[in-house]
Short mmCIF file of C-alpha atoms in Angstrom, two decimals:
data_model
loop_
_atom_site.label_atom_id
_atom_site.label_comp_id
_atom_site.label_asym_id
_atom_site.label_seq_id
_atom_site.Cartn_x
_atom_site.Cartn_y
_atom_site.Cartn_z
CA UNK A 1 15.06 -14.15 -5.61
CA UNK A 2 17.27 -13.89 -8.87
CA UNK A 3 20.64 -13.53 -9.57
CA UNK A 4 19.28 -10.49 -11.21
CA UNK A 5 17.28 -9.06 -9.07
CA UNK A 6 19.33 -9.66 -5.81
CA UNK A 7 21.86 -7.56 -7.10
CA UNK A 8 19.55 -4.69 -8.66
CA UNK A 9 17.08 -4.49 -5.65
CA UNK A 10 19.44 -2.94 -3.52
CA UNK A 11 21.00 -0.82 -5.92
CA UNK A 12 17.77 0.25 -7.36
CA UNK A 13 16.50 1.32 -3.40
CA UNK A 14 20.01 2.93 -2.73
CA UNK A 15 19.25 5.11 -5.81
CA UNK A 16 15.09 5.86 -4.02
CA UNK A 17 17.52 7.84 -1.63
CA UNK A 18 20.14 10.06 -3.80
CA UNK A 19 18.78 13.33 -3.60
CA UNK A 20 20.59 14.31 -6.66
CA UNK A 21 18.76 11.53 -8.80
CA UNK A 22 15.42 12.31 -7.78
CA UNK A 23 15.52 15.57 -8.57
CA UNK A 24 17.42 14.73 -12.18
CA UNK A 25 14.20 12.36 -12.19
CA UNK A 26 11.61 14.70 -11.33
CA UNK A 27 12.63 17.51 -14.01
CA UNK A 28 12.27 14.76 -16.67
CA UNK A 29 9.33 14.93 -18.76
CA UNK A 30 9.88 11.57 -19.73
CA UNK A 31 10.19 9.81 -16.36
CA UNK A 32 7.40 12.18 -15.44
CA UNK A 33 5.37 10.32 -18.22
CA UNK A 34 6.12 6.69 -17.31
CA UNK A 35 5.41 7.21 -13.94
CA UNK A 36 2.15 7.71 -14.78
CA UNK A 37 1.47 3.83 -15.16
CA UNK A 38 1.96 3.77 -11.48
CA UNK A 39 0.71 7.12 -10.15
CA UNK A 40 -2.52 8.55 -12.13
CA UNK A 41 -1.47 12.16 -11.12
CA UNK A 42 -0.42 14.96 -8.35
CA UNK A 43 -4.07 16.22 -7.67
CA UNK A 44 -7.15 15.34 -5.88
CA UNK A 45 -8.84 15.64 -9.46
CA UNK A 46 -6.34 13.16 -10.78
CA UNK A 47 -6.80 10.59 -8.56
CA UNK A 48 -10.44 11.17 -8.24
CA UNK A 49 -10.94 10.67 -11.86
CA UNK A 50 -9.20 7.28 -11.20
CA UNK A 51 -11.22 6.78 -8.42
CA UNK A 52 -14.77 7.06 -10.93
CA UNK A 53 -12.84 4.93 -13.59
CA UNK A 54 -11.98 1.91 -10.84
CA UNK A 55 -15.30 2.43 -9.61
CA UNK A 56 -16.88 1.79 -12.85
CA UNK A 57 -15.63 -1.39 -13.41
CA UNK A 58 -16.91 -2.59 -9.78
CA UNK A 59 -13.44 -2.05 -8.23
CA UNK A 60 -12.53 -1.01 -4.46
CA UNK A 61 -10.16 1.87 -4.66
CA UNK A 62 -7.52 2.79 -1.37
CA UNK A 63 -6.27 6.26 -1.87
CA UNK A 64 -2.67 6.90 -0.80
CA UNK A 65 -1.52 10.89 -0.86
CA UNK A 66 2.39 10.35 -1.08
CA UNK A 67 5.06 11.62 1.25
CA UNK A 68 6.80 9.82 4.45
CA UNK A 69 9.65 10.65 6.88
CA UNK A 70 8.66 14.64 7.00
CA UNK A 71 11.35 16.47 9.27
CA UNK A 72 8.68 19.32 10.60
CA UNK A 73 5.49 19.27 11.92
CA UNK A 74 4.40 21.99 9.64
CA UNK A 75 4.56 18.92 6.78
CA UNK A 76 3.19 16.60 8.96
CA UNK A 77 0.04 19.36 9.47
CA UNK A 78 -0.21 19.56 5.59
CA UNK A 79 -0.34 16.18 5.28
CA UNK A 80 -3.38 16.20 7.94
CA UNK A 81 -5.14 18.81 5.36
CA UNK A 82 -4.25 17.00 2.49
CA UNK A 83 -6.13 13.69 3.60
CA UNK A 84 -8.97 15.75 4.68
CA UNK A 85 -9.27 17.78 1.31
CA UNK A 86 -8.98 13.88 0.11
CA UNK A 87 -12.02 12.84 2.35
CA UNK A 88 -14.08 15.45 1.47
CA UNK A 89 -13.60 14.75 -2.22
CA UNK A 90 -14.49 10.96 -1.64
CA UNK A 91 -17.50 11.72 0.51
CA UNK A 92 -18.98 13.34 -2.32
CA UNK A 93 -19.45 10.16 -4.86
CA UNK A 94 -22.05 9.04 -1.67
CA UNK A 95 -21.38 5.57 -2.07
CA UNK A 96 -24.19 3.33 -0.74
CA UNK A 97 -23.44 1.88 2.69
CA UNK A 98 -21.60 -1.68 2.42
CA UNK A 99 -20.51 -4.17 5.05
CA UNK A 100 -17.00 -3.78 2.57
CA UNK A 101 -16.49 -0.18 2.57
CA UNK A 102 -16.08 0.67 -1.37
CA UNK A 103 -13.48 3.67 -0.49
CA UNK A 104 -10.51 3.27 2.00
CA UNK A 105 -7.23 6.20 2.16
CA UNK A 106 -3.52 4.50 3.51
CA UNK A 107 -1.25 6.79 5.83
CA UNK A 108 1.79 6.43 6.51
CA UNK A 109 2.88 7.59 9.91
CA UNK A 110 6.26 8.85 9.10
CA UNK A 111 4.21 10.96 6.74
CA UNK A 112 1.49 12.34 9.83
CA UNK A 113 4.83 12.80 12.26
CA UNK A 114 6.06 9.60 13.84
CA UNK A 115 9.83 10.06 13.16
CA UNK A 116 9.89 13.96 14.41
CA UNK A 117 12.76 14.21 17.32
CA UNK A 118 9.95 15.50 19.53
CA UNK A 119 7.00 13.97 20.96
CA UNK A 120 6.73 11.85 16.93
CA UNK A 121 4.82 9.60 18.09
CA UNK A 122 2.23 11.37 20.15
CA UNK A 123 1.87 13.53 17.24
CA UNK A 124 1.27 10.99 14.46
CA UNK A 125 -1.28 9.77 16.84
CA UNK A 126 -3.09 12.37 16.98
CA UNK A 127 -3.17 13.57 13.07
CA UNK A 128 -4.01 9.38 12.56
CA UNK A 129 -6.82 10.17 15.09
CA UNK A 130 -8.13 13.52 12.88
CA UNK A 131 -8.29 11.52 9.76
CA UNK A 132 -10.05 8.42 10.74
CA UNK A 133 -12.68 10.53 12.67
CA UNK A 134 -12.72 12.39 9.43
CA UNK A 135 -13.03 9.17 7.12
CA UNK A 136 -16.12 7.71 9.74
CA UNK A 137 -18.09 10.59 8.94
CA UNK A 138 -17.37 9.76 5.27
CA UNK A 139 -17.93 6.07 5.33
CA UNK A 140 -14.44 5.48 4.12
CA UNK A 141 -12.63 3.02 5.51
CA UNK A 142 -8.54 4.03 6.95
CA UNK A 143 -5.62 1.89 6.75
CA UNK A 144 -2.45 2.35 8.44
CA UNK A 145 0.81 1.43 5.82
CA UNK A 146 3.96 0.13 7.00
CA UNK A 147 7.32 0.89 6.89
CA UNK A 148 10.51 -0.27 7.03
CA UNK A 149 11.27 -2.29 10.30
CA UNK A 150 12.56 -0.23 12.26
CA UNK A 151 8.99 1.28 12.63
CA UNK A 152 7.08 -1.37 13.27
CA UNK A 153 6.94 -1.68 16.99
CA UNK A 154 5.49 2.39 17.25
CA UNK A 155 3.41 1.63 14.09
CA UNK A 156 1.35 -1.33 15.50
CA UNK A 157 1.56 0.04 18.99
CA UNK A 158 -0.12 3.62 17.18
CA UNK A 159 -2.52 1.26 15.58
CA UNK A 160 -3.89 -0.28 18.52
CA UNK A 161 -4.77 2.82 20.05
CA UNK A 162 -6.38 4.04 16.75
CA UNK A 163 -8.61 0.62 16.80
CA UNK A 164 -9.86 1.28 20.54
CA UNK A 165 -11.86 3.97 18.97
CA UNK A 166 -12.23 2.96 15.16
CA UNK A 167 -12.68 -0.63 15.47
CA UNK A 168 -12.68 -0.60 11.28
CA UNK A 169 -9.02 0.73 11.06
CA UNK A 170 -6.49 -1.55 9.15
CA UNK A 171 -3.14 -2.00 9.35
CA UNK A 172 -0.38 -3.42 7.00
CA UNK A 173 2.00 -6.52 7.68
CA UNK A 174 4.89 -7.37 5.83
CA UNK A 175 5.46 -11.15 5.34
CA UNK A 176 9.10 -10.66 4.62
CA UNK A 177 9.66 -9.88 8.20
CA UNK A 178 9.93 -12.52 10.80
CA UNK A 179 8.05 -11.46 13.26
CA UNK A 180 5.10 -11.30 11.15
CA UNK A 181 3.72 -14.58 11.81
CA UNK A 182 3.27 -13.65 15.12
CA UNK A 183 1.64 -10.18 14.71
CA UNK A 184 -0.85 -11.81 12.06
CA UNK A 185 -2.20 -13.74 15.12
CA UNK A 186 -2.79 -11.07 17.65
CA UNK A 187 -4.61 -9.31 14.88
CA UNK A 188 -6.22 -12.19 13.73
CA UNK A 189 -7.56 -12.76 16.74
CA UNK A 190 -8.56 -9.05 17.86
CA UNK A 191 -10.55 -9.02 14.47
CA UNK A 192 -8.56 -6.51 12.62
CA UNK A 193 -8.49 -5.91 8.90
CA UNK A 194 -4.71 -6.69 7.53
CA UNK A 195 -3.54 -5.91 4.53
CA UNK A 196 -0.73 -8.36 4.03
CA UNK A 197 1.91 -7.81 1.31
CA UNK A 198 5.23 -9.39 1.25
CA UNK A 199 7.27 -6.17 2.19
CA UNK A 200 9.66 -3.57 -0.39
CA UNK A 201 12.10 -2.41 1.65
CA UNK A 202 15.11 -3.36 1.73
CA UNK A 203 16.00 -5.34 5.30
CA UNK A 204 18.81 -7.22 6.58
CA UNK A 205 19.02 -11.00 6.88
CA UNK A 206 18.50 -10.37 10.89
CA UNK A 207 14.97 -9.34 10.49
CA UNK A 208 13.71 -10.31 7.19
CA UNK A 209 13.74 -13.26 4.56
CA UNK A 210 15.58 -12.33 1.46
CA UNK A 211 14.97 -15.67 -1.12
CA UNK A 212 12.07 -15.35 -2.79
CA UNK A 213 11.06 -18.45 -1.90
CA UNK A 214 11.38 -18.05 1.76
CA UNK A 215 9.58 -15.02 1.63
CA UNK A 216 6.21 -16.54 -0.12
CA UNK A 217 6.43 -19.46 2.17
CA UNK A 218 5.98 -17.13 4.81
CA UNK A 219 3.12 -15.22 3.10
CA UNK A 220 1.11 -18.20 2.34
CA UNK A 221 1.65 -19.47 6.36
CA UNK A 222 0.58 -15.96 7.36
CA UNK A 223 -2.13 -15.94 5.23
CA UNK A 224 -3.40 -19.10 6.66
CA UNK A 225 -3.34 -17.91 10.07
CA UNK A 226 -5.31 -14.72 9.20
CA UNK A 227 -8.15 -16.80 7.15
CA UNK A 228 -8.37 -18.87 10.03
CA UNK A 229 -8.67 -16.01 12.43
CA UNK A 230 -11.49 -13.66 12.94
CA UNK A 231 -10.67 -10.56 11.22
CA UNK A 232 -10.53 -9.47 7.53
CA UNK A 233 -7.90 -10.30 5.63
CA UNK A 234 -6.42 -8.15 2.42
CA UNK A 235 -4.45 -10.38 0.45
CA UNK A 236 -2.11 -7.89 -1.15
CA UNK A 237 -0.29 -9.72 -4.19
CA UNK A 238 0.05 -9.93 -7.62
CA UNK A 239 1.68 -13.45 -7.43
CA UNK A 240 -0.27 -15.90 -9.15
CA UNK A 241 1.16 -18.78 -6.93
CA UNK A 242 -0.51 -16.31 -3.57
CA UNK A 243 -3.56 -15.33 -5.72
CA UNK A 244 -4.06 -19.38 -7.07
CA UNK A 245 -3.66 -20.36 -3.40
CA UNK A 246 -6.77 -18.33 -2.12
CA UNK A 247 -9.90 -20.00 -3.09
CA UNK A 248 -8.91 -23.13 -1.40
CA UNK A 249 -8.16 -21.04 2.30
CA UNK A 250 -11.25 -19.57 1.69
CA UNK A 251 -13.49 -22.65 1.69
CA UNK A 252 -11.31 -24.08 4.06
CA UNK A 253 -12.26 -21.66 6.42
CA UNK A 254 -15.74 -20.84 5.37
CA UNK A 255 -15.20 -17.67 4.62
CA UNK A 256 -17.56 -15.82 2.17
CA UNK A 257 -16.95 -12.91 -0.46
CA UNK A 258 -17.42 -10.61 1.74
CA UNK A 259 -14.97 -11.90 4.27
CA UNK A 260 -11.90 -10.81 2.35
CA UNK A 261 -10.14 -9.59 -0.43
CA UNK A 262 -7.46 -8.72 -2.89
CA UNK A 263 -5.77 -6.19 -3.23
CA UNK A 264 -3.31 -4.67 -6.19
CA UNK A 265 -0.80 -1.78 -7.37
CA UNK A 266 -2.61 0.78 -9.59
CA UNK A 267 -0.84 -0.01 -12.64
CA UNK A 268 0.05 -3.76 -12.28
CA UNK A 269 -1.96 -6.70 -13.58
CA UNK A 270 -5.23 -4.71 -14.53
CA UNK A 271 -6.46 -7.59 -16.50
CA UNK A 272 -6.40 -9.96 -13.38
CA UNK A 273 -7.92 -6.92 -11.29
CA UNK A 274 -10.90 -7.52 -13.84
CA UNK A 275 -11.07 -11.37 -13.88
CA UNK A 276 -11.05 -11.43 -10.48
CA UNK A 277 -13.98 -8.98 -9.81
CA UNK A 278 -16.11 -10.38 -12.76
CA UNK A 279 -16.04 -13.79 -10.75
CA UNK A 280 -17.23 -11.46 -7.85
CA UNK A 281 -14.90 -11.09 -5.66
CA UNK A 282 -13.89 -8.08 -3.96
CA UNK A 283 -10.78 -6.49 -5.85
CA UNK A 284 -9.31 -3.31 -4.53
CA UNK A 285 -6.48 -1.09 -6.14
CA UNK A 286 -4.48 1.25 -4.45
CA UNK A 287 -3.69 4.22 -6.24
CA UNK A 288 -1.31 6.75 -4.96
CA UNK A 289 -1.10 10.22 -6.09
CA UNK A 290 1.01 13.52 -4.81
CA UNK A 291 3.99 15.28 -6.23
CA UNK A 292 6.20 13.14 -3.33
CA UNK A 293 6.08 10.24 -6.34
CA UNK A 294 9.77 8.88 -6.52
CA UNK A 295 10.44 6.71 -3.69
CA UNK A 296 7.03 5.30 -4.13
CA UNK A 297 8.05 5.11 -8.30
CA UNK A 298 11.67 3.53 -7.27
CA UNK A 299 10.16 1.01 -4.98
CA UNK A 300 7.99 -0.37 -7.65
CA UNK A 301 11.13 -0.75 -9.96
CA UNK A 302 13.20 -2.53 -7.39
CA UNK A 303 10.29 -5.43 -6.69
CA UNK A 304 10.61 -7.20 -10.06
CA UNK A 305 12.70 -6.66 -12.56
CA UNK A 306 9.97 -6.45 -15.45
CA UNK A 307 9.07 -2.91 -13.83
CA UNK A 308 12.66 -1.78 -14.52
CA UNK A 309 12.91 -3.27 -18.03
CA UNK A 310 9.53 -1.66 -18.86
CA UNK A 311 10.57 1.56 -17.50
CA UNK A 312 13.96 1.14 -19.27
CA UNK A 313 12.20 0.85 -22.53
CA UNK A 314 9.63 3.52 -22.21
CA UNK A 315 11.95 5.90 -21.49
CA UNK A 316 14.34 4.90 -24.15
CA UNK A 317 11.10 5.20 -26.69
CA UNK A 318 10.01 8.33 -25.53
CA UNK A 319 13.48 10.20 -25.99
CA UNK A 320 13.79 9.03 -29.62
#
């Protein structure tokens, strides 16, 4: 990690939770604008239309409806609703059946529940459960995001239950975290799909690699052990090193096409998105959408600093 962006990562994720400056953020029409590189809209139609677009150019698509760490269970039950009004919406493009489901939605449990004082976890289990037996009836595919660490152990432990039943539900690891190379081979070996991404919260040096360098070491050796396992891996990366490093796991492993794939921001790299599903391979985007934008927006800035200087710029442009 830079100079640079080891000092404005944490700053940048401090500011994700100031009150004060998201809502300064949220009344600006001009933030409001440039967020719309990351996040196609607020509505179902919004990110539907995205949906048809990403579609069109033989692209997977993961849905994300934004929101985490609701205080109620009133929020957590409109989430629930939300996701289901999503479903529904999906279920009517009638994509053909695929052995790679086209269409996936990401939850986050602190979004469904998981946090609440009382009875979280139960709870986020059981709104997971709704929308996955919602999503099989849909042919879409569910997969369950992480957080930051302190979640983990309820998160996988939610997921496993969720798989006894769904045996297509995915999960997220974060290869910044430790203990990661050891979770990639229990699910490797159960025959889960994993979405692995290299992790954008910000964690202490107890739990997570902070160099850069450390941390894609870590992805590529995680990587390796899901290729070589029996489940699906979801190589989650827009770093050419990771994204150069795939083809030769692949045949190393004798894995086909349709054994994995990658996966990328809505927003980031769209060219490489193309190349990489004109060669034919599978190329999914994940494209969030929901008026709970800015700590998903601020997240994005803090992982490289090119987000931030674009972001800088547009803004500056677009007050002039």
């Amino acid at each position: 990690m830079g100079a640079f962006q080891r000092f404005a990562r944490p700053v940048i994720l401090a500011a994700g939770r100031q009150e004060g400056l998201r809502r300064t953020a949220e009344r600006l029409p001009a933030t409001r604008a440039v967020v719309h590189r990351f996040v196609p809209g607020e509505s179902v139609a919004d990110v539907m239309n995205s949906v048809d677009q990403l579609r069109d150019s033989r692209r997977l698509v993961s849905t994300d409806y934004l929101g985490e760490d609701v205080t109620d269970a009133d929020a957590a039950n409109a989430t629930v609703e939300a996701y289901l009004h999503l479903l529904e919406a999906l279920s009517a493009r009638d994509e053909a059946p695929a052995a790679v489901r086209p269409l996936e939605v990401s939850l986050k449990l602190s979004a469904l529940g998981q946090a609440l004082p009382r009875d979280g976890e139960k709870i986020a289990l059981e709104n997971a459960r709704a929308i996955c037996e919602r999503a099989q009836r849909a042919g879409v595919w569910v997969t369950v995001d992480a957080e930051d660490h302190t979640t983990t152990d309820s998160t996988l432990s939610i997921v496993r239950e969720l798989r006894a039943d769904f045996d297509w539900v995915g999960t997220v690891l974060q290869a910044y975290l430790k203990r990661s190379r050891a979770d990639c081979a229990e699910f490797a070996a159960s025959g889960a799909r994993i979405r692995l991404c290299k992790g954008a919260y910000d964690e202490p040096a107890s739990v997570a690699f902070r160099d850069r360098h450390d941390v894609t070491a870590s992805y590529l050796e995680c990587l390796r052990i899901l290729m070589a396992g029996s489940g699906y891996p979801m190589v989650a990366s827009h770093d050419p090193e990771i994204i150069d490093a795939v083809p030769a796991m692949v045949r190393e492993n004798g894995r086909s096409a349709d054994d994995f794939e990658y996966q990328m921001l809505y927003g980031i790299r769209d060219a490489e998105q193309r190349r990489l599903a004109d060669e034919d391979s599978h190329v999914r985007v994940y494209v969030p959408f929901g008026t709970q934008w800015y700590g998903y927006f601020v997240r994005r800035l803090a992982e490289r600093p090119a987000n931030l200087t674009f972001f800088l710029r547009a803004l500056a442009e677009r007050r002039r």
